[in-house]
Amino acid sequence: MATSIIEKKRYTYDDYLKTPDDMRYELIEGELYMTPSPITNHQRISGRIEFELRKFVAENDCGEVFDAPYDVYFDDENVVQPDILFISKDRLNIIGDKNLQGAPDLVIEILSESNAYRDLIQKKKLYARHSVKEYWIVVPGEKTIDIHILKDKTYQLYQTLGEDEILESPILKGFKMELKAIFK
């Protein structure tokens, strides 16, 4: 009996560009993933974090902040849309007309049931490999934020903070955010 091998299609950035505009997609290691719209609590938390971050970045003229949907193009088989990202002022040249061409300095992902594995495993490895310096994982159900910093192409857990604590970013010197205001 003959064994047939079905080859799984590897998608590229050109394929990604042909996806429908009415849904969000990400391309990770040549696999195309549809990303459902975030739930209400996710949006609230995202908006609050983004507000605090944008305010700090504007007051300190230290870079630029973007939110999803916004493509971060790492290479032809890896294009993601982090919930929130920051690019420092000295690296603004990686901002293109259509997308970000390279690694942000800071990426923030807010977990939901549909994306937990992708954010905790796949994208975490991808961000480390492409040298994202700081990675926050926001866990709404637990009201926590894990801050990871890049050391030797791997993430080290820098800090896990709960809703009664104040977050201070290792790379955004001077940035502080009260988490009770984020998780209210």
XYZ file of N, CA, C and O in Angstrom:
736
model
N 0.838 -1.175 0.000
C 0.000 0.000 0.000
C 0.889 1.246 0.000
O 1.799 1.354 0.809
N 0.630 2.145 -0.886
C 1.438 3.355 -1.003
C 1.035 4.372 0.063
O -0.139 4.524 0.367
N 2.021 5.024 0.600
C 1.774 6.067 1.576
C 1.858 7.403 0.870
O 2.818 7.677 0.163
N 0.850 8.210 1.067
C 0.907 9.531 0.443
C 1.240 10.570 1.497
O 0.770 10.507 2.624
N 2.067 11.480 1.105
C 2.468 12.564 2.001
C 1.846 13.840 1.471
O 2.036 14.199 0.311
N 1.098 14.475 2.324
C 0.482 15.740 1.938
C 1.351 16.852 2.489
O 1.589 16.932 3.693
N 1.843 17.654 1.600
C 2.689 18.752 2.007
C 1.834 19.934 2.445
O 0.912 20.327 1.746
N 2.124 20.462 3.605
C 1.394 21.615 4.121
C 1.935 22.868 3.440
O 3.139 23.051 3.328
N 1.049 23.690 2.974
C 1.461 24.922 2.280
C 2.103 25.888 3.258
O 1.610 26.112 4.353
N 3.222 26.431 2.858
C 3.867 27.489 3.621
C 3.485 28.807 2.964
O 3.675 29.000 1.777
N 2.920 29.682 3.743
C 2.462 30.967 3.230
C 3.579 32.000 3.322
O 4.482 31.892 4.161
N 3.503 32.992 2.467
C 4.475 34.075 2.449
C 3.755 35.407 2.631
O 2.526 35.469 2.658
N 4.531 36.451 2.694
C 3.975 37.792 2.828
C 3.056 38.124 1.656
O 2.012 38.760 1.841
N 3.391 37.668 0.457
C 2.517 37.897 -0.701
C 1.150 37.250 -0.490
O 0.122 37.838 -0.818
N 1.128 36.029 0.066
C -0.143 35.357 0.376
C -0.905 36.142 1.445
O -2.117 36.334 1.357
N -0.183 36.569 2.450
C -0.766 37.343 3.553
C -1.470 38.594 3.034
O -2.560 38.945 3.472
N -0.838 39.269 2.081
C -1.413 40.495 1.523
C -2.717 40.244 0.771
O -3.498 41.164 0.560
N -2.976 38.991 0.391
C -4.190 38.637 -0.349
C -5.339 38.209 0.565
O -6.419 37.889 0.088
N -5.129 38.219 1.882
C -6.194 37.819 2.804
C -7.284 38.884 2.823
O -7.014 40.064 2.588
N -8.520 38.487 3.153
C -9.630 39.451 3.172
C -9.411 40.557 4.200
O -8.851 40.322 5.275
N -9.854 41.750 3.859
C -9.692 42.904 4.744
C -10.641 42.893 5.938
O -10.438 43.633 6.892
N -11.679 42.072 5.892
C -12.671 42.092 6.966
C -12.282 41.212 8.155
O -13.030 41.099 9.121
N -11.113 40.588 8.108
C -10.624 39.766 9.231
C -9.148 40.059 9.442
O -8.450 40.473 8.533
N -8.689 39.812 10.682
C -7.272 39.984 11.010
C -6.549 38.660 10.866
O -7.052 37.618 11.275
N -5.359 38.721 10.302
C -4.522 37.538 10.143
C -3.122 37.838 10.647
O -2.692 38.992 10.682
N -2.423 36.757 11.012
C -1.003 36.834 11.325
C -0.321 35.689 10.601
O -0.925 34.642 10.359
N 0.937 35.885 10.273
C 1.736 34.881 9.582
C 2.908 34.536 10.484
O 3.750 35.391 10.767
N 2.929 33.285 10.971
C 3.983 32.859 11.887
C 4.609 31.588 11.344
O 3.928 30.571 11.187
N 5.904 31.664 11.064
C 6.654 30.529 10.514
C 5.965 29.943 9.287
O 5.898 28.731 9.112
N 5.423 30.797 8.434
C 4.796 30.354 7.198
C 3.385 29.817 7.362
O 2.778 29.367 6.396
N 2.835 29.851 8.580
C 1.460 29.413 8.812
C 0.582 30.654 8.998
O 0.948 31.584 9.706
N -0.575 30.611 8.363
C -1.501 31.730 8.401
C -2.546 31.487 9.485
O -3.180 30.438 9.527
N -2.708 32.471 10.390
C -3.657 32.371 11.491
C -4.666 33.499 11.411
O -4.283 34.661 11.263
N -5.936 33.150 11.536
C -6.971 34.163 11.637
C -7.076 34.553 13.116
O -7.032 33.702 13.999
N -7.211 35.837 13.367
C -7.307 36.332 14.731
C -8.677 36.972 14.939
O -8.971 37.993 14.311
N -9.514 36.384 15.803
C -10.834 36.984 16.040
C -10.713 38.342 16.726
O -9.702 38.645 17.356
N -11.753 39.129 16.621
C -11.775 40.428 17.301
C -11.679 40.207 18.808
O -12.267 39.272 19.348
N -10.961 41.099 19.500
C -10.855 40.980 20.950
C -12.189 41.250 21.645
O -13.009 42.014 21.144
N -12.350 40.650 22.815
C -13.570 40.875 23.604
C -13.502 42.238 24.292
O -12.466 42.898 24.315
N -14.603 42.638 24.876
C -14.735 43.974 25.469
C -13.674 44.256 26.531
O -13.024 45.309 26.495
N -13.461 43.346 27.474
C -12.486 43.593 28.538
C -11.078 43.742 27.970
O -10.295 44.579 28.423
N -10.744 42.935 26.984
C -9.449 43.032 26.295
C -9.276 44.442 25.732
O -8.229 45.072 25.900
N -10.318 44.951 25.064
C -10.262 46.285 24.467
C -10.098 47.372 25.525
O -9.356 48.333 25.325
N -10.800 47.220 26.641
C -10.684 48.212 27.717
C -9.264 48.257 28.268
O -8.686 49.332 28.449
N -8.713 47.089 28.552
C -7.356 47.004 29.105
C -6.354 47.551 28.095
O -5.469 48.342 28.440
N -6.498 47.164 26.855
C -5.607 47.642 25.802
C -5.651 49.166 25.700
O -4.611 49.826 25.622
N -6.841 49.718 25.700
C -6.995 51.170 25.604
C -6.353 51.904 26.762
O -5.716 52.951 26.575
N -6.495 51.371 27.963
C -5.920 52.022 29.151
C -4.394 51.980 29.112
O -3.729 52.975 29.428
N -3.836 50.820 28.750
C -2.375 50.713 28.659
C -1.858 51.643 27.566
O -0.895 52.387 27.770
N -2.510 51.602 26.421
C -2.078 52.438 25.305
C -2.142 53.921 25.668
O -1.234 54.690 25.331
N -3.185 54.333 26.364
C -3.311 55.725 26.784
C -2.115 56.144 27.637
O -1.498 57.188 27.406
N -1.796 55.332 28.652
C -0.676 55.649 29.545
C 0.649 55.695 28.781
O 1.473 56.582 28.999
N 0.838 54.735 27.916
C 2.072 54.655 27.134
C 2.194 55.839 26.171
O 3.239 56.482 26.093
N 1.118 56.138 25.451
C 1.139 57.270 24.508
C 1.415 58.594 25.233
O 2.160 59.436 24.737
N 0.786 58.769 26.394
C 0.976 59.994 27.171
C 2.450 60.152 27.549
O 3.042 61.217 27.343
N 3.052 59.089 28.067
C 4.461 59.131 28.467
C 5.371 59.396 27.269
O 6.273 60.234 27.331
N 5.129 58.678 26.187
C 5.976 58.808 24.993
C 5.874 60.225 24.415
O 6.882 60.822 24.028
N 4.678 60.797 24.384
C 4.493 62.158 23.869
C 5.170 63.189 24.779
O 5.865 64.084 24.296
N 4.965 63.044 26.092
C 5.556 63.998 27.036
C 7.077 63.958 27.021
O 7.739 64.949 27.296
N 7.647 62.803 26.709
C 9.098 62.633 26.740
C 9.733 62.581 25.352
O 10.939 62.382 25.244
N 8.905 62.723 24.320
C 9.381 62.716 22.935
C 10.413 61.600 22.724
O 11.534 61.838 22.272
N 9.998 60.366 23.058
C 10.970 59.270 23.034
C 10.673 58.180 22.007
O 11.318 57.139 22.011
N 9.705 58.401 21.117
C 9.435 57.388 20.106
C 8.010 57.451 19.615
O 7.394 58.522 19.579
N 7.491 56.271 19.265
C 6.137 56.196 18.742
C 5.458 54.908 19.200
O 6.103 53.880 19.361
N 4.133 54.985 19.390
C 3.321 53.858 19.847
C 2.304 53.521 18.757
O 1.705 54.420 18.174
N 2.112 52.223 18.501
C 1.092 51.754 17.567
C 0.272 50.668 18.242
O 0.713 50.062 19.225
N -0.929 50.424 17.698
C -1.760 49.336 18.208
C -2.335 48.534 17.047
O -2.313 48.975 15.903
N -2.832 47.355 17.369
C -3.417 46.472 16.352
C -4.694 47.075 15.810
O -5.414 47.751 16.551
N -4.978 46.862 14.563
C -4.177 46.088 13.623
C -3.093 46.936 12.955
O -3.385 47.974 12.373
N -1.859 46.533 13.114
C -0.710 47.168 12.476
C 0.334 46.084 12.276
O 0.736 45.426 13.236
N 0.752 45.880 11.038
C 1.673 44.793 10.716
C 3.099 45.078 11.159
O 3.643 46.147 10.884
N 3.671 44.079 11.818
C 5.102 44.070 12.095
C 5.688 42.993 11.192
O 5.411 41.804 11.359
N 6.460 43.432 10.207
C 7.059 42.537 9.221
C 8.470 42.184 9.691
O 9.344 43.042 9.757
N 8.662 40.902 10.050
C 9.996 40.431 10.430
C 10.723 39.857 9.220
O 11.886 40.122 9.007
N 10.013 39.033 8.464
C 10.556 38.451 7.240
C 9.392 37.919 6.422
O 8.234 38.086 6.810
N 9.673 37.289 5.306
C 8.630 36.890 4.373
C 7.646 35.855 4.928
O 6.577 35.672 4.378
N 8.006 35.186 6.035
C 7.115 34.185 6.623
C 6.659 34.543 8.036
O 6.068 33.719 8.725
N 6.922 35.767 8.475
C 6.564 36.182 9.833
C 6.098 37.640 9.855
O 6.915 38.572 9.791
N 4.777 37.792 9.939
C 4.140 39.112 10.017
C 3.072 39.019 11.102
O 2.156 38.212 10.994
N 3.213 39.818 12.144
C 2.288 39.744 13.273
C 1.670 41.112 13.554
O 2.144 42.136 13.051
N 0.631 41.102 14.366
C -0.058 42.327 14.766
C -0.174 42.358 16.289
O -1.196 41.979 16.855
N 0.888 42.788 16.977
C 0.820 42.871 18.438
C -0.293 43.822 18.880
O -0.661 44.739 18.149
N -0.809 43.606 20.088
C -1.849 44.495 20.600
C -1.348 45.930 20.686
O -2.021 46.858 20.263
N -0.147 46.106 21.254
C 0.457 47.438 21.398
C 1.955 47.278 21.195
O 2.542 46.269 21.610
N 2.578 48.277 20.585
C 4.032 48.228 20.427
C 4.622 49.623 20.504
O 3.941 50.616 20.255
N 5.886 49.669 20.872
C 6.622 50.930 21.005
C 7.922 50.824 20.234
O 8.610 49.805 20.296
N 8.237 51.913 19.510
C 9.514 52.014 18.806
C 10.214 53.258 19.349
O 9.630 54.356 19.372
N 11.458 53.100 19.786
C 12.204 54.224 20.345
C 12.580 55.229 19.261
O 12.657 54.897 18.077
N 12.812 56.447 19.685
C 13.075 57.564 18.778
C 14.264 57.285 17.851
O 14.225 57.647 16.678
N 15.292 56.646 18.365
C 16.473 56.395 17.538
C 16.272 55.265 16.526
O 17.154 54.999 15.710
N 15.092 54.609 16.539
C 14.821 53.514 15.602
C 13.582 53.779 14.741
O 13.044 52.870 14.129
N 13.128 55.011 14.681
C 11.923 55.336 13.925
C 12.061 55.047 12.428
O 11.069 54.946 11.724
N 13.282 54.863 11.963
C 13.520 54.562 10.548
C 12.951 53.213 10.117
O 12.810 52.949 8.925
N 12.563 52.357 11.060
C 11.984 51.055 10.692
C 10.479 51.160 10.423
O 9.847 50.190 10.026
N 9.916 52.345 10.627
C 8.496 52.562 10.345
C 8.344 52.856 8.858
O 8.872 53.846 8.356
N 7.631 51.963 8.161
C 7.398 52.139 6.734
C 6.023 52.721 6.461
O 5.245 52.969 7.378
N 5.725 52.922 5.192
C 4.423 53.446 4.812
C 3.292 52.469 5.108
O 2.174 52.871 5.421
N 3.582 51.171 4.994
C 2.538 50.156 5.161
C 2.662 49.343 6.444
O 1.697 48.715 6.874
N 3.854 49.306 7.034
C 4.068 48.440 8.188
C 5.362 48.812 8.898
O 6.082 49.697 8.466
N 5.626 48.088 9.958
C 6.884 48.216 10.680
C 7.831 47.172 10.104
O 7.476 45.995 10.016
N 9.015 47.579 9.715
C 9.983 46.686 9.078
C 11.081 46.320 10.081
O 12.183 46.852 10.010
N 10.756 45.450 11.014
C 11.732 45.030 12.009
C 11.117 44.971 13.392
O 9.916 45.115 13.566
N 11.978 44.771 14.365
C 11.536 44.537 15.736
C 11.238 45.826 16.491
O 12.092 46.712 16.563
N 10.046 45.922 17.082
C 9.778 47.029 18.003
C 10.680 46.882 19.234
O 11.225 45.803 19.502
N 10.818 47.932 20.000
C 11.576 47.856 21.248
C 10.764 47.158 22.334
O 11.305 46.430 23.156
N 9.455 47.404 22.315
C 8.537 46.842 23.314
C 7.300 46.324 22.597
O 6.752 47.011 21.737
N 6.889 45.109 22.967
C 5.639 44.533 22.468
C 4.791 44.168 23.674
O 5.288 43.614 24.658
N 3.493 44.474 23.582
C 2.538 44.130 24.636
C 1.444 43.276 24.014
O 0.809 43.686 23.046
N 1.252 42.082 24.563
C 0.183 41.186 24.117
C -0.761 40.957 25.290
O -0.321 40.723 26.420
N -2.053 41.036 25.015
C -3.086 40.805 26.026
C -3.719 39.458 25.719
O -4.264 39.259 24.629
N -3.615 38.534 26.662
C -4.091 37.174 26.426
C -5.603 37.095 26.357
O -6.310 37.785 27.078
N -6.055 36.224 25.485
C -7.456 35.824 25.450
C -7.465 34.329 25.149
O -6.431 33.756 24.804
N -8.614 33.700 25.296
C -8.689 32.254 25.083
C -8.208 31.856 23.693
O -7.556 30.842 23.527
N -8.529 32.660 22.704
C -8.210 32.295 21.333
C -6.740 32.485 20.965
O -6.284 31.938 19.980
N -5.988 33.259 21.761
C -4.606 33.531 21.362
C -3.553 33.175 22.391
O -2.379 33.467 22.182
N -3.915 32.558 23.487
C -2.961 32.319 24.575
C -1.740 31.521 24.116
O -0.603 31.933 24.359
N -1.947 30.405 23.452
C -0.814 29.582 23.002
C 0.082 30.385 22.051
O 1.299 30.372 22.170
N -0.543 31.074 21.140
C 0.222 31.847 20.154
C 1.076 32.911 20.847
O 2.246 33.090 20.535
N 0.486 33.657 21.791
C 1.219 34.728 22.468
C 2.277 34.202 23.438
O 3.374 34.755 23.516
N 1.934 33.151 24.176
C 2.853 32.629 25.202
C 3.995 31.789 24.630
O 5.070 31.724 25.228
N 3.766 31.141 23.514
C 4.779 30.233 22.962
C 5.304 30.736 21.615
O 6.470 31.122 21.497
N 4.462 30.733 20.604
C 4.918 31.021 19.241
C 5.462 32.441 19.083
O 6.572 32.639 18.587
N 4.672 33.414 19.482
C 5.097 34.795 19.280
C 6.230 35.173 20.238
O 7.106 35.954 19.872
N 6.229 34.591 21.406
C 7.318 34.862 22.350
C 8.657 34.428 21.751
O 9.647 35.165 21.802
N 8.700 33.242 21.149
C 9.923 32.765 20.483
C 10.287 33.666 19.308
O 11.453 33.991 19.096
N 9.277 34.033 18.531
C 9.489 34.887 17.368
C 10.050 36.246 17.786
O 11.017 36.743 17.205
N 9.459 36.854 18.809
C 9.924 38.152 19.283
C 11.367 38.065 19.796
O 12.168 38.960 19.546
N 11.685 37.006 20.503
C 13.053 36.836 21.001
C 14.034 36.679 19.834
O 15.092 37.316 19.821
N 13.685 35.854 18.880
C 14.565 35.605 17.732
C 14.834 36.887 16.935
O 15.915 37.078 16.403
N 13.848 37.782 16.905
C 14.011 39.023 16.142
C 14.397 40.217 17.026
O 14.358 41.360 16.576
N 14.757 39.944 18.269
C 15.354 40.926 19.188
C 14.433 42.045 19.678
O 14.839 43.200 19.807
N 13.186 41.700 19.993
C 12.311 42.640 20.702
C 12.848 42.691 22.137
O 12.893 41.671 22.823
N 13.260 43.867 22.585
C 13.962 43.999 23.867
C 13.112 43.697 25.094
O 13.598 43.173 26.089
N 11.833 44.081 25.036
C 10.958 43.917 26.193
C 9.595 43.419 25.718
O 9.066 43.902 24.718
N 9.057 42.435 26.444
C 7.791 41.806 26.053
C 6.907 41.693 27.283
O 7.293 41.077 28.268
N 5.717 42.318 27.224
C 4.758 42.226 28.319
C 3.656 41.270 27.907
O 3.129 41.355 26.806
N 3.291 40.402 28.835
C 2.136 39.529 28.641
C 1.116 39.908 29.707
O 1.367 39.756 30.910
N -0.010 40.420 29.251
C -1.075 40.873 30.142
C -2.083 39.735 30.270
O -2.559 39.211 29.266
N -2.380 39.351 31.511
C -3.320 38.260 31.766
C -4.547 38.854 32.466
O -4.566 39.000 33.695
N -5.580 39.208 31.692
C -6.747 39.890 32.267
C -7.436 39.116 33.384
O -7.804 39.707 34.405
N -7.618 37.803 33.228
C -8.305 37.005 34.238
C -7.596 36.993 35.582
O -8.234 36.926 36.632
N -6.276 37.078 35.561
C -5.489 37.082 36.798
C -5.117 38.487 37.249
O -4.538 38.664 38.318
N -5.400 39.466 36.383
C -5.045 40.861 36.648
C -3.551 40.998 36.931
O -3.140 41.600 37.921
N -2.754 40.409 36.026
C -1.298 40.469 36.151
C -0.661 40.858 34.823
O -1.272 40.706 33.759
N 0.563 41.345 34.929
C 1.392 41.600 33.752
C 2.764 41.000 34.024
O 3.393 41.308 35.035
N 3.202 40.138 33.107
C 4.548 39.576 33.157
C 5.433 40.406 32.244
O 5.102 40.598 31.073
N 6.539 40.882 32.772
C 7.500 41.631 31.968
C 8.689 40.714 31.709
O 9.300 40.191 32.640
N 8.997 40.541 30.428
C 10.144 39.732 30.014
C 11.155 40.651 29.343
O 10.789 41.528 28.571
N 12.438 40.419 29.648
C 13.487 41.179 28.986
C 14.398 40.209 28.240
O 14.598 39.075 28.666
N 14.919 40.681 27.129
C 15.739 39.847 26.261
C 17.175 39.797 26.754
O 17.799 40.833 26.969
N 17.671 38.576 26.930
C 19.069 38.351 27.296
C 19.563 37.175 26.477
O 18.998 36.079 26.560
N 20.585 37.406 25.665
C 21.169 36.348 24.839
C 20.124 35.616 23.999
O 20.058 34.383 23.983
N 19.265 36.396 23.316
C 18.241 35.861 22.400
C 17.169 35.006 23.072
O 16.476 34.233 22.437
N 17.043 35.127 24.402
C 15.947 34.458 25.118
C 15.360 35.442 26.122
O 16.041 36.323 26.604
N 14.101 35.206 26.434
C 13.448 36.073 27.405
C 13.648 35.534 28.813
O 13.513 34.341 29.063
N 13.955 36.450 29.692
C 14.030 36.183 31.119
C 12.861 36.910 31.762
O 12.604 38.074 31.436
N 12.164 36.224 32.654
C 11.084 36.885 33.376
C 11.705 37.913 34.308
O 12.471 37.582 35.204
N 11.404 39.160 34.062
C 11.936 40.266 34.854
C 11.080 40.490 36.091
O 11.584 40.693 37.179
N 9.749 40.410 35.888
C 8.833 40.723 36.977
C 7.419 40.297 36.620
O 7.021 40.387 35.458
N 6.686 39.812 37.615
C 5.248 39.599 37.481
C 4.581 40.549 38.461
O 4.902 40.546 39.646
N 3.675 41.363 37.922
C 3.036 42.384 38.746
C 1.544 42.161 38.814
O 0.907 41.824 37.813
N 0.975 42.388 40.003
C -0.463 42.259 40.213
C -1.142 43.609 40.210
O -0.501 44.660 40.143
N -2.465 43.572 40.319
C -3.274 44.784 40.170
C -3.000 45.871 41.207
O -3.328 47.035 40.977
N -2.386 45.547 42.324
C -2.099 46.558 43.346
C -0.685 47.115 43.248
O -0.239 47.852 44.134
N 0.013 46.782 42.168
C 1.408 47.199 42.025
C 1.573 48.261 40.937
O 0.648 48.532 40.180
N 2.779 48.802 40.882
C 3.116 49.809 39.882
C 4.156 49.217 38.936
O 5.203 48.733 39.379
N 3.837 49.262 37.658
C 4.750 48.751 36.644
C 5.750 49.838 36.272
O 5.380 50.988 36.047
N 7.038 49.456 36.227
C 8.096 50.331 35.738
C 8.830 49.581 34.639
O 9.345 48.496 34.862
N 8.860 50.154 33.462
C 9.477 49.499 32.320
C 10.998 49.560 32.394
O 11.563 50.627 32.630
N 11.676 48.426 32.172
C 13.144 48.433 32.156
C 13.735 49.246 30.997
O 14.787 49.850 31.152
N 13.072 49.281 29.832
C 13.670 50.021 28.708
C 13.126 51.434 28.554
O 13.799 52.273 27.982
N 11.931 51.685 29.039
C 11.352 53.036 28.967
C 11.594 53.719 30.309
O 10.706 53.771 31.162
N 12.792 54.202 30.486
C 13.192 54.782 31.770
C 12.243 55.907 32.187
O 11.967 56.813 31.414
N 11.718 55.778 33.403
C 10.809 56.781 33.936
C 9.337 56.450 33.741
O 8.472 57.095 34.329
N 9.032 55.446 32.917
C 7.626 55.091 32.695
C 7.112 54.282 33.875
O 7.682 53.256 34.239
N 6.020 54.768 34.475
C 5.358 54.076 35.582
C 3.872 54.031 35.292
O 3.301 54.998 34.770
N 3.257 52.909 35.664
C 1.829 52.738 35.410
C 1.210 51.970 36.576
O 1.649 50.865 36.904
N 0.195 52.574 37.199
C -0.518 51.903 38.286
C -1.461 50.875 37.687
O -2.341 51.219 36.886
N -1.302 49.622 38.080
C -2.094 48.566 37.459
C -3.541 48.540 37.930
O -4.410 48.053 37.198
N -3.831 49.110 39.095
C -5.239 49.126 39.524
C -6.082 49.959 38.557
O -7.246 49.674 38.351
N -5.472 50.960 37.933
C -6.195 51.771 36.944
C -6.362 51.010 35.626
O -7.298 51.262 34.876
N -5.497 50.058 35.354
C -5.550 49.275 34.128
C -6.614 48.169 34.231
O -7.351 47.912 33.298
N -6.676 47.530 35.392
C -7.565 46.378 35.588
C -8.887 46.725 36.262
O -9.611 45.830 36.661
N -9.229 48.000 36.388
C -10.458 48.377 37.098
C -11.707 47.844 36.424
O -11.743 47.475 35.296
